Amino acid sequence: MKLSSVVMVLLTSVLIRELTEALNVTVTPGPVSLCLEGENITVSCLVSQKKWSSSLLVLRWLYFPKPEDERLVVKMNFKKAMYYGNYSLSFSQTKFYLWEEMEGEVYSLLILNVSREDRGIYSCKVQEIRKHRNKWRASSNGTGSMELRVHYLGVPESTDNIWRWFQAPVPHKPRRTKLLKVQPRKSHMPRVADDSLTYAELELVKRAPEAKRSSLGTAQLETNANCTGTVYAQILFVEKQV
């Protein structure tokens, strides 16, 4: 009895020691990473300090939108076969992609087209297993986590709207009332016609004959034969009232 009890204690202590010696698992970038909405981000799981060189790794990527809500993104077994969880398969297009970047050390997860719904905690859980007496047993494990924050840009403003912030304010101009064009009035001016002209009234006056003295001393009138026939006109201007 005593021997069996000692053996059980030794086996238990060895098993506990193996399980408590955890792997060193780190997630980068972390512990907090900021990503713009619509972009892609790659998070990597770095594994070190394996206990056995011949051991294999089992890896799981988990997503926690809330601390109590665990969702399986993808799982890789010791044969390196990958199985995507129901959460990953719920998207209409490929959302996650896992690959082994460095054998046994680096496992990268690509998150495509990041949205606000993708923010939360991403955790990488790694378990080291080895074959003992034809049975696979876990020898150590480790966990690394990071928080993803998504920056939302919103609807971008047009260039014209952005430029308005740098322009000086323009004073408001009062609206000018459109005035109707005044038609010129027809003034009743005196009609210019022939009857408004100044009439010239002619009065013909025949020059009186000059008297000549004869040798006898008597005055005689000049005969018509001696007249030149020149007629003189006297013009009187009279303005006619309209």
PDB file of C-alpha atoms in Angstrom:
ATOM      1  CA  MET A   1       0.000   0.000   0.000  1.00  0.00           C
ATOM      2  CA  LYS A   2       2.710   2.388   0.940  1.00  0.00           C
ATOM      3  CA  LEU A   3       4.629   1.713  -2.262  1.00  0.00           C
ATOM      4  CA  SER A   4       1.604   2.199  -4.460  1.00  0.00           C
ATOM      5  CA  SER A   5       0.771   5.428  -2.661  1.00  0.00           C
ATOM      6  CA  VAL A   6       4.270   6.758  -3.232  1.00  0.00           C
ATOM      7  CA  VAL A   7       4.086   5.841  -6.917  1.00  0.00           C
ATOM      8  CA  MET A   8       0.733   7.623  -7.290  1.00  0.00           C
ATOM      9  CA  VAL A   9       2.095  10.741  -5.630  1.00  0.00           C
ATOM     10  CA  LEU A  10       5.132  10.770  -7.873  1.00  0.00           C
ATOM     11  CA  LEU A  11       3.066  10.293 -11.010  1.00  0.00           C
ATOM     12  CA  THR A  12       0.655  13.005  -9.955  1.00  0.00           C
ATOM     13  CA  SER A  13       3.450  15.451  -9.208  1.00  0.00           C
ATOM     14  CA  VAL A  14       5.063  14.770 -12.572  1.00  0.00           C
ATOM     15  CA  LEU A  15       1.759  15.240 -14.369  1.00  0.00           C
ATOM     16  CA  ILE A  16       1.037  18.472 -12.520  1.00  0.00           C
ATOM     17  CA  ARG A  17       4.540  19.760 -13.211  1.00  0.00           C
ATOM     18  CA  GLU A  18       4.147  19.032 -16.913  1.00  0.00           C
ATOM     19  CA  LEU A  19       0.796  20.776 -17.106  1.00  0.00           C
ATOM     20  CA  THR A  20       1.892  23.798 -15.105  1.00  0.00           C
ATOM     21  CA  GLU A  21       4.911  24.401 -17.297  1.00  0.00           C
ATOM     22  CA  ALA A  22       3.069  26.503 -19.884  1.00  0.00           C
ATOM     23  CA  LEU A  23       4.088  27.455 -23.378  1.00  0.00           C
ATOM     24  CA  ASN A  24       5.083  31.035 -24.050  1.00  0.00           C
ATOM     25  CA  VAL A  25       2.345  32.338 -26.377  1.00  0.00           C
ATOM     26  CA  THR A  26       2.268  35.946 -27.547  1.00  0.00           C
ATOM     27  CA  VAL A  27      -0.125  37.681 -29.956  1.00  0.00           C
ATOM     28  CA  THR A  28       1.115  40.599 -32.050  1.00  0.00           C
ATOM     29  CA  PRO A  29       0.297  43.388 -32.555  1.00  0.00           C
ATOM     30  CA  GLY A  30      -0.928  43.824 -29.028  1.00  0.00           C
ATOM     31  CA  PRO A  31      -2.140  44.093 -26.418  1.00  0.00           C
ATOM     32  CA  VAL A  32      -4.335  46.650 -28.257  1.00  0.00           C
ATOM     33  CA  SER A  33      -4.401  47.206 -32.017  1.00  0.00           C
ATOM     34  CA  LEU A  34      -6.267  49.938 -33.898  1.00  0.00           C
ATOM     35  CA  CYS A  35      -7.540  49.320 -37.421  1.00  0.00           C
ATOM     36  CA  LEU A  36      -9.467  51.492 -39.862  1.00  0.00           C
ATOM     37  CA  GLU A  37     -12.825  50.198 -40.982  1.00  0.00           C
ATOM     38  CA  GLY A  38     -12.654  48.492 -44.362  1.00  0.00           C
ATOM     39  CA  GLU A  39      -8.972  47.570 -44.108  1.00  0.00           C
ATOM     40  CA  ASN A  40      -7.347  44.175 -43.512  1.00  0.00           C
ATOM     41  CA  ILE A  41      -5.288  43.253 -40.466  1.00  0.00           C
ATOM     42  CA  THR A  42      -2.990  40.324 -39.701  1.00  0.00           C
ATOM     43  CA  VAL A  43      -2.539  39.095 -36.133  1.00  0.00           C
ATOM     44  CA  SER A  44       0.182  36.566 -35.360  1.00  0.00           C
ATOM     45  CA  CYS A  45       0.485  33.935 -32.657  1.00  0.00           C
ATOM     46  CA  LEU A  46       4.106  33.421 -31.555  1.00  0.00           C
ATOM     47  CA  VAL A  47       4.892  30.150 -29.781  1.00  0.00           C
ATOM     48  CA  SER A  48       8.113  29.410 -27.922  1.00  0.00           C
ATOM     49  CA  GLN A  49       9.552  27.271 -25.107  1.00  0.00           C
ATOM     50  CA  LYS A  50       8.277  23.909 -26.219  1.00  0.00           C
ATOM     51  CA  LYS A  51       9.042  21.166 -23.732  1.00  0.00           C
ATOM     52  CA  TRP A  52       9.749  18.469 -26.260  1.00  0.00           C
ATOM     53  CA  SER A  53      11.363  18.819 -29.617  1.00  0.00           C
ATOM     54  CA  SER A  54       9.269  15.954 -30.957  1.00  0.00           C
ATOM     55  CA  SER A  55       5.965  17.323 -29.656  1.00  0.00           C
ATOM     56  CA  LEU A  56       3.208  18.725 -31.860  1.00  0.00           C
ATOM     57  CA  LEU A  57       0.935  21.724 -31.461  1.00  0.00           C
ATOM     58  CA  VAL A  58      -2.822  22.091 -31.508  1.00  0.00           C
ATOM     59  CA  LEU A  59      -3.959  25.671 -32.054  1.00  0.00           C
ATOM     60  CA  ARG A  60      -7.271  27.490 -31.782  1.00  0.00           C
ATOM     61  CA  TRP A  61      -8.174  31.088 -32.580  1.00  0.00           C
ATOM     62  CA  LEU A  62     -11.121  32.337 -30.532  1.00  0.00           C
ATOM     63  CA  TYR A  63     -13.105  35.557 -30.763  1.00  0.00           C
ATOM     64  CA  PHE A  64     -14.790  37.241 -27.787  1.00  0.00           C
ATOM     65  CA  PRO A  65     -17.146  40.107 -28.734  1.00  0.00           C
ATOM     66  CA  LYS A  66     -17.980  40.050 -25.026  1.00  0.00           C
ATOM     67  CA  PRO A  67     -16.001  38.360 -22.231  1.00  0.00           C
ATOM     68  CA  GLU A  68     -18.693  35.734 -21.712  1.00  0.00           C
ATOM     69  CA  ASP A  69     -19.301  35.102 -25.445  1.00  0.00           C
ATOM     70  CA  GLU A  70     -16.734  32.682 -26.963  1.00  0.00           C
ATOM     71  CA  ARG A  71     -16.739  31.983 -30.693  1.00  0.00           C
ATOM     72  CA  LEU A  72     -14.451  29.597 -32.562  1.00  0.00           C
ATOM     73  CA  VAL A  73     -12.759  31.220 -35.542  1.00  0.00           C
ATOM     74  CA  VAL A  74     -10.493  28.392 -36.695  1.00  0.00           C
ATOM     75  CA  LYS A  75      -8.811  25.280 -35.314  1.00  0.00           C
ATOM     76  CA  MET A  76      -5.630  23.540 -36.461  1.00  0.00           C
ATOM     77  CA  ASN A  77      -5.007  19.976 -35.258  1.00  0.00           C
ATOM     78  CA  PHE A  78      -1.632  18.300 -34.784  1.00  0.00           C
ATOM     79  CA  LYS A  79      -1.748  17.111 -38.420  1.00  0.00           C
ATOM     80  CA  LYS A  80      -2.035  20.778 -39.445  1.00  0.00           C
ATOM     81  CA  ALA A  81      -5.534  20.325 -40.811  1.00  0.00           C
ATOM     82  CA  MET A  82      -7.579  23.516 -40.421  1.00  0.00           C
ATOM     83  CA  TYR A  83     -11.260  23.682 -39.529  1.00  0.00           C
ATOM     84  CA  TYR A  84     -13.131  26.964 -39.568  1.00  0.00           C
ATOM     85  CA  GLY A  85     -15.848  27.394 -36.981  1.00  0.00           C
ATOM     86  CA  ASN A  86     -19.489  28.276 -37.475  1.00  0.00           C
ATOM     87  CA  TYR A  87     -18.750  31.911 -36.751  1.00  0.00           C
ATOM     88  CA  SER A  88     -16.287  32.126 -39.668  1.00  0.00           C
ATOM     89  CA  LEU A  89     -18.647  30.266 -41.982  1.00  0.00           C
ATOM     90  CA  SER A  90     -21.530  32.623 -41.172  1.00  0.00           C
ATOM     91  CA  PHE A  91     -20.091  35.315 -43.467  1.00  0.00           C
ATOM     92  CA  SER A  92     -21.104  35.384 -47.120  1.00  0.00           C
ATOM     93  CA  GLN A  93     -17.486  36.013 -48.145  1.00  0.00           C
ATOM     94  CA  THR A  94     -14.175  34.784 -46.743  1.00  0.00           C
ATOM     95  CA  LYS A  95     -13.558  36.645 -43.487  1.00  0.00           C
ATOM     96  CA  PHE A  96     -10.599  34.802 -41.893  1.00  0.00           C
ATOM     97  CA  TYR A  97      -7.567  33.010 -43.250  1.00  0.00           C
ATOM     98  CA  LEU A  98      -5.013  31.080 -41.142  1.00  0.00           C
ATOM     99  CA  TRP A  99      -1.594  29.919 -42.240  1.00  0.00           C
ATOM    100  CA  GLU A 100       1.613  28.679 -40.614  1.00  0.00           C
ATOM    101  CA  GLU A 101       4.134  31.413 -41.262  1.00  0.00           C
ATOM    102  CA  MET A 102       7.001  29.678 -39.450  1.00  0.00           C
ATOM    103  CA  GLU A 103       6.746  25.993 -38.650  1.00  0.00           C
ATOM    104  CA  GLY A 104       6.037  25.363 -35.000  1.00  0.00           C
ATOM    105  CA  GLU A 105       6.557  29.012 -34.057  1.00  0.00           C
ATOM    106  CA  VAL A 106       4.401  31.565 -35.889  1.00  0.00           C
ATOM    107  CA  TYR A 107       0.742  31.179 -36.876  1.00  0.00           C
ATOM    108  CA  SER A 108      -0.875  34.193 -38.573  1.00  0.00           C
ATOM    109  CA  LEU A 109      -4.564  35.017 -38.865  1.00  0.00           C
ATOM    110  CA  LEU A 110      -5.744  37.417 -41.573  1.00  0.00           C
ATOM    111  CA  ILE A 111      -8.964  39.343 -40.905  1.00  0.00           C
ATOM    112  CA  LEU A 112     -10.455  40.736 -44.108  1.00  0.00           C
ATOM    113  CA  ASN A 113     -12.539  43.896 -44.517  1.00  0.00           C
ATOM    114  CA  VAL A 114     -12.628  44.873 -40.863  1.00  0.00           C
ATOM    115  CA  SER A 115     -15.888  46.377 -39.629  1.00  0.00           C
ATOM    116  CA  ARG A 116     -17.150  47.709 -36.323  1.00  0.00           C
ATOM    117  CA  GLU A 117     -18.702  44.304 -35.613  1.00  0.00           C
ATOM    118  CA  ASP A 118     -15.203  42.748 -35.569  1.00  0.00           C
ATOM    119  CA  ARG A 119     -13.961  44.666 -32.556  1.00  0.00           C
ATOM    120  CA  GLY A 120     -13.296  42.655 -29.413  1.00  0.00           C
ATOM    121  CA  ILE A 121     -10.782  40.173 -27.987  1.00  0.00           C
ATOM    122  CA  TYR A 122      -8.925  37.689 -30.207  1.00  0.00           C
ATOM    123  CA  SER A 123      -7.266  34.869 -28.329  1.00  0.00           C
ATOM    124  CA  CYS A 124      -4.782  32.229 -29.493  1.00  0.00           C
ATOM    125  CA  LYS A 125      -4.772  29.036 -27.440  1.00  0.00           C
ATOM    126  CA  VAL A 126      -1.977  26.547 -28.075  1.00  0.00           C
ATOM    127  CA  GLN A 127      -1.613  23.057 -26.644  1.00  0.00           C
ATOM    128  CA  GLU A 128       1.549  20.971 -26.851  1.00  0.00           C
ATOM    129  CA  ILE A 129       0.946  17.240 -27.211  1.00  0.00           C
ATOM    130  CA  ARG A 130       3.232  14.260 -27.514  1.00  0.00           C
ATOM    131  CA  LYS A 131       2.778  10.564 -28.000  1.00  0.00           C
ATOM    132  CA  HIS A 132       3.387   8.444 -24.922  1.00  0.00           C
ATOM    133  CA  ARG A 133       2.772   4.694 -25.018  1.00  0.00           C
ATOM    134  CA  ASN A 134       0.788   5.000 -28.207  1.00  0.00           C
ATOM    135  CA  LYS A 135      -1.410   7.689 -26.716  1.00  0.00           C
ATOM    136  CA  TRP A 136      -1.419  11.412 -27.394  1.00  0.00           C
ATOM    137  CA  ARG A 137      -1.158  13.392 -24.224  1.00  0.00           C
ATOM    138  CA  ALA A 138      -1.009  17.137 -23.516  1.00  0.00           C
ATOM    139  CA  SER A 139       2.216  18.236 -21.946  1.00  0.00           C
ATOM    140  CA  SER A 140       1.780  22.012 -21.808  1.00  0.00           C
ATOM    141  CA  ASN A 141      -0.383  24.849 -23.067  1.00  0.00           C
ATOM    142  CA  GLY A 142      -0.418  28.603 -23.390  1.00  0.00           C
ATOM    143  CA  THR A 143      -2.709  31.487 -24.313  1.00  0.00           C
ATOM    144  CA  GLY A 144      -2.125  34.897 -25.824  1.00  0.00           C
ATOM    145  CA  SER A 145      -4.691  37.624 -26.504  1.00  0.00           C
ATOM    146  CA  MET A 146      -5.093  41.043 -28.068  1.00  0.00           C
ATOM    147  CA  GLU A 147      -7.884  43.586 -28.312  1.00  0.00           C
ATOM    148  CA  LEU A 148      -8.954  44.869 -31.722  1.00  0.00           C
ATOM    149  CA  ARG A 149     -10.382  48.368 -31.915  1.00  0.00           C
ATOM    150  CA  VAL A 150     -11.948  49.680 -35.097  1.00  0.00           C
ATOM    151  CA  HIS A 151     -11.835  53.323 -36.082  1.00  0.00           C
ATOM    152  CA  TYR A 152     -14.939  54.446 -37.950  1.00  0.00           C
ATOM    153  CA  LEU A 153     -14.371  57.247 -40.469  1.00  0.00           C
ATOM    154  CA  GLY A 154     -17.977  57.884 -41.408  1.00  0.00           C
ATOM    155  CA  VAL A 155     -19.146  59.435 -44.696  1.00  0.00           C
ATOM    156  CA  PRO A 156     -16.397  61.551 -46.203  1.00  0.00           C
ATOM    157  CA  GLU A 157     -17.236  65.119 -47.061  1.00  0.00           C
ATOM    158  CA  SER A 158     -16.777  66.446 -50.544  1.00  0.00           C
ATOM    159  CA  THR A 159     -13.797  68.642 -51.319  1.00  0.00           C
ATOM    160  CA  ASP A 160     -16.068  71.669 -51.733  1.00  0.00           C
ATOM    161  CA  ASN A 161     -17.524  71.265 -48.255  1.00  0.00           C
ATOM    162  CA  ILE A 162     -14.069  70.898 -46.691  1.00  0.00           C
ATOM    163  CA  TRP A 163     -12.742  73.965 -48.535  1.00  0.00           C
ATOM    164  CA  ARG A 164     -15.607  76.097 -47.183  1.00  0.00           C
ATOM    165  CA  TRP A 165     -14.117  75.845 -43.699  1.00  0.00           C
ATOM    166  CA  PHE A 166     -11.061  77.802 -44.896  1.00  0.00           C
ATOM    167  CA  GLN A 167     -12.924  80.502 -46.825  1.00  0.00           C
ATOM    168  CA  ALA A 168     -13.686  83.905 -45.328  1.00  0.00           C
ATOM    169  CA  PRO A 169     -17.386  84.529 -44.764  1.00  0.00           C
ATOM    170  CA  VAL A 170     -19.032  86.454 -47.574  1.00  0.00           C
ATOM    171  CA  PRO A 171     -21.374  89.297 -46.456  1.00  0.00           C
ATOM    172  CA  HIS A 172     -24.967  88.748 -47.345  1.00  0.00           C
ATOM    173  CA  LYS A 173     -26.103  90.905 -50.215  1.00  0.00           C
ATOM    174  CA  PRO A 174     -29.711  92.109 -50.121  1.00  0.00           C
ATOM    175  CA  ARG A 175     -31.788  90.762 -52.889  1.00  0.00           C
ATOM    176  CA  ARG A 176     -32.418  93.333 -55.547  1.00  0.00           C
ATOM    177  CA  THR A 177     -36.007  93.755 -56.592  1.00  0.00           C
ATOM    178  CA  LYS A 178     -36.456  93.570 -60.286  1.00  0.00           C
ATOM    179  CA  LEU A 179     -38.003  96.791 -61.490  1.00  0.00           C
ATOM    180  CA  LEU A 180     -40.187  97.046 -64.496  1.00  0.00           C
ATOM    181  CA  LYS A 181     -38.805  99.147 -67.299  1.00  0.00           C
ATOM    182  CA  VAL A 182     -40.652 102.409 -67.515  1.00  0.00           C
ATOM    183  CA  GLN A 183     -41.879 103.072 -70.978  1.00  0.00           C
ATOM    184  CA  PRO A 184     -41.209 106.640 -72.121  1.00  0.00           C
ATOM    185  CA  ARG A 185     -44.326 108.728 -72.372  1.00  0.00           C
ATOM    186  CA  LYS A 186     -45.235 110.412 -75.582  1.00  0.00           C
ATOM    187  CA  SER A 187     -45.241 114.129 -74.907  1.00  0.00           C
ATOM    188  CA  HIS A 188     -47.800 116.179 -76.758  1.00  0.00           C
ATOM    189  CA  MET A 189     -45.408 118.549 -78.424  1.00  0.00           C
ATOM    190  CA  PRO A 190     -46.626 120.943 -81.063  1.00  0.00           C
ATOM    191  CA  ARG A 191     -46.802 119.164 -84.328  1.00  0.00           C
ATOM    192  CA  VAL A 192     -44.133 120.367 -86.631  1.00  0.00           C
ATOM    193  CA  ALA A 193     -45.773 120.934 -89.904  1.00  0.00           C
ATOM    194  CA  ASP A 194     -45.827 123.391 -92.668  1.00  0.00           C
ATOM    195  CA  ASP A 195     -48.391 125.476 -90.866  1.00  0.00           C
ATOM    196  CA  SER A 196     -45.976 126.111 -87.946  1.00  0.00           C
ATOM    197  CA  LEU A 197     -43.453 127.804 -90.173  1.00  0.00           C
ATOM    198  CA  THR A 198     -43.074 131.525 -90.231  1.00  0.00           C
ATOM    199  CA  TYR A 199     -44.790 132.962 -93.222  1.00  0.00           C
ATOM    200  CA  ALA A 200     -43.218 135.691 -95.250  1.00  0.00           C
ATOM    201  CA  GLU A 201     -45.623 138.174 -96.622  1.00  0.00           C
ATOM    202  CA  LEU A 202     -44.276 140.015 -99.638  1.00  0.00           C
ATOM    203  CA  GLU A 203     -45.336 143.450-100.559  1.00  0.00           C
ATOM    204  CA  LEU A 204     -44.132 144.558-103.921  1.00  0.00           C
ATOM    205  CA  VAL A 205     -43.468 148.245-104.209  1.00  0.00           C
ATOM    206  CA  LYS A 206     -42.670 149.834-107.531  1.00  0.00           C
ATOM    207  CA  ARG A 207     -39.984 152.397-107.408  1.00  0.00           C
ATOM    208  CA  ALA A 208     -41.312 155.845-108.058  1.00  0.00           C
ATOM    209  CA  PRO A 209     -39.927 157.636-111.155  1.00  0.00           C
ATOM    210  CA  GLU A 210     -37.460 160.375-110.532  1.00  0.00           C
ATOM    211  CA  ALA A 211     -38.213 163.820-111.808  1.00  0.00           C
ATOM    212  CA  LYS A 212     -35.754 165.483-114.113  1.00  0.00           C
ATOM    213  CA  ARG A 213     -35.528 169.099-114.900  1.00  0.00           C
ATOM    214  CA  SER A 214     -35.734 170.147-118.448  1.00  0.00           C
ATOM    215  CA  SER A 215     -33.829 172.809-120.059  1.00  0.00           C
ATOM    216  CA  LEU A 216     -36.867 174.950-119.675  1.00  0.00           C
ATOM    217  CA  GLY A 217     -36.657 174.579-115.948  1.00  0.00           C
ATOM    218  CA  THR A 218     -39.745 172.493-115.569  1.00  0.00           C
ATOM    219  CA  ALA A 219     -39.713 169.089-113.905  1.00  0.00           C
ATOM    220  CA  GLN A 220     -40.540 166.065-115.994  1.00  0.00           C
ATOM    221  CA  LEU A 221     -41.183 162.462-114.994  1.00  0.00           C
ATOM    222  CA  GLU A 222     -38.921 159.769-116.374  1.00  0.00           C
ATOM    223  CA  THR A 223     -40.671 157.732-118.912  1.00  0.00           C
ATOM    224  CA  ASN A 224     -41.143 154.018-118.697  1.00  0.00           C
ATOM    225  CA  ALA A 225     -38.579 153.502-121.316  1.00  0.00           C
ATOM    226  CA  ASN A 226     -35.942 154.830-119.064  1.00  0.00           C
ATOM    227  CA  CYS A 227     -36.985 152.563-116.091  1.00  0.00           C
ATOM    228  CA  THR A 228     -34.754 149.612-115.383  1.00  0.00           C
ATOM    229  CA  GLY A 229     -37.656 147.320-114.479  1.00  0.00           C
ATOM    230  CA  THR A 230     -36.114 146.314-111.160  1.00  0.00           C
ATOM    231  CA  VAL A 231     -38.674 145.365-108.494  1.00  0.00           C
ATOM    232  CA  TYR A 232     -37.851 145.735-104.833  1.00  0.00           C
ATOM    233  CA  ALA A 233     -39.515 143.432-102.278  1.00  0.00           C
ATOM    234  CA  GLN A 234     -40.143 144.345 -98.707  1.00  0.00           C
ATOM    235  CA  ILE A 235     -40.463 141.207 -96.482  1.00  0.00           C
ATOM    236  CA  LEU A 236     -42.463 141.370 -93.299  1.00  0.00           C
ATOM    237  CA  PHE A 237     -42.094 138.382 -90.942  1.00  0.00           C
ATOM    238  CA  VAL A 238     -45.208 137.583 -88.952  1.00  0.00           C
ATOM    239  CA  GLU A 239     -45.279 134.565 -86.579  1.00  0.00           C
ATOM    240  CA  LYS A 240     -48.482 132.628 -86.877  1.00  0.00           C
ATOM    241  CA  GLN A 241     -49.961 131.473 -83.593  1.00  0.00           C
ATOM    242  CA  VAL A 242     -50.739 127.762 -83.444  1.00  0.00           C
TER     243      VAL A 242
END
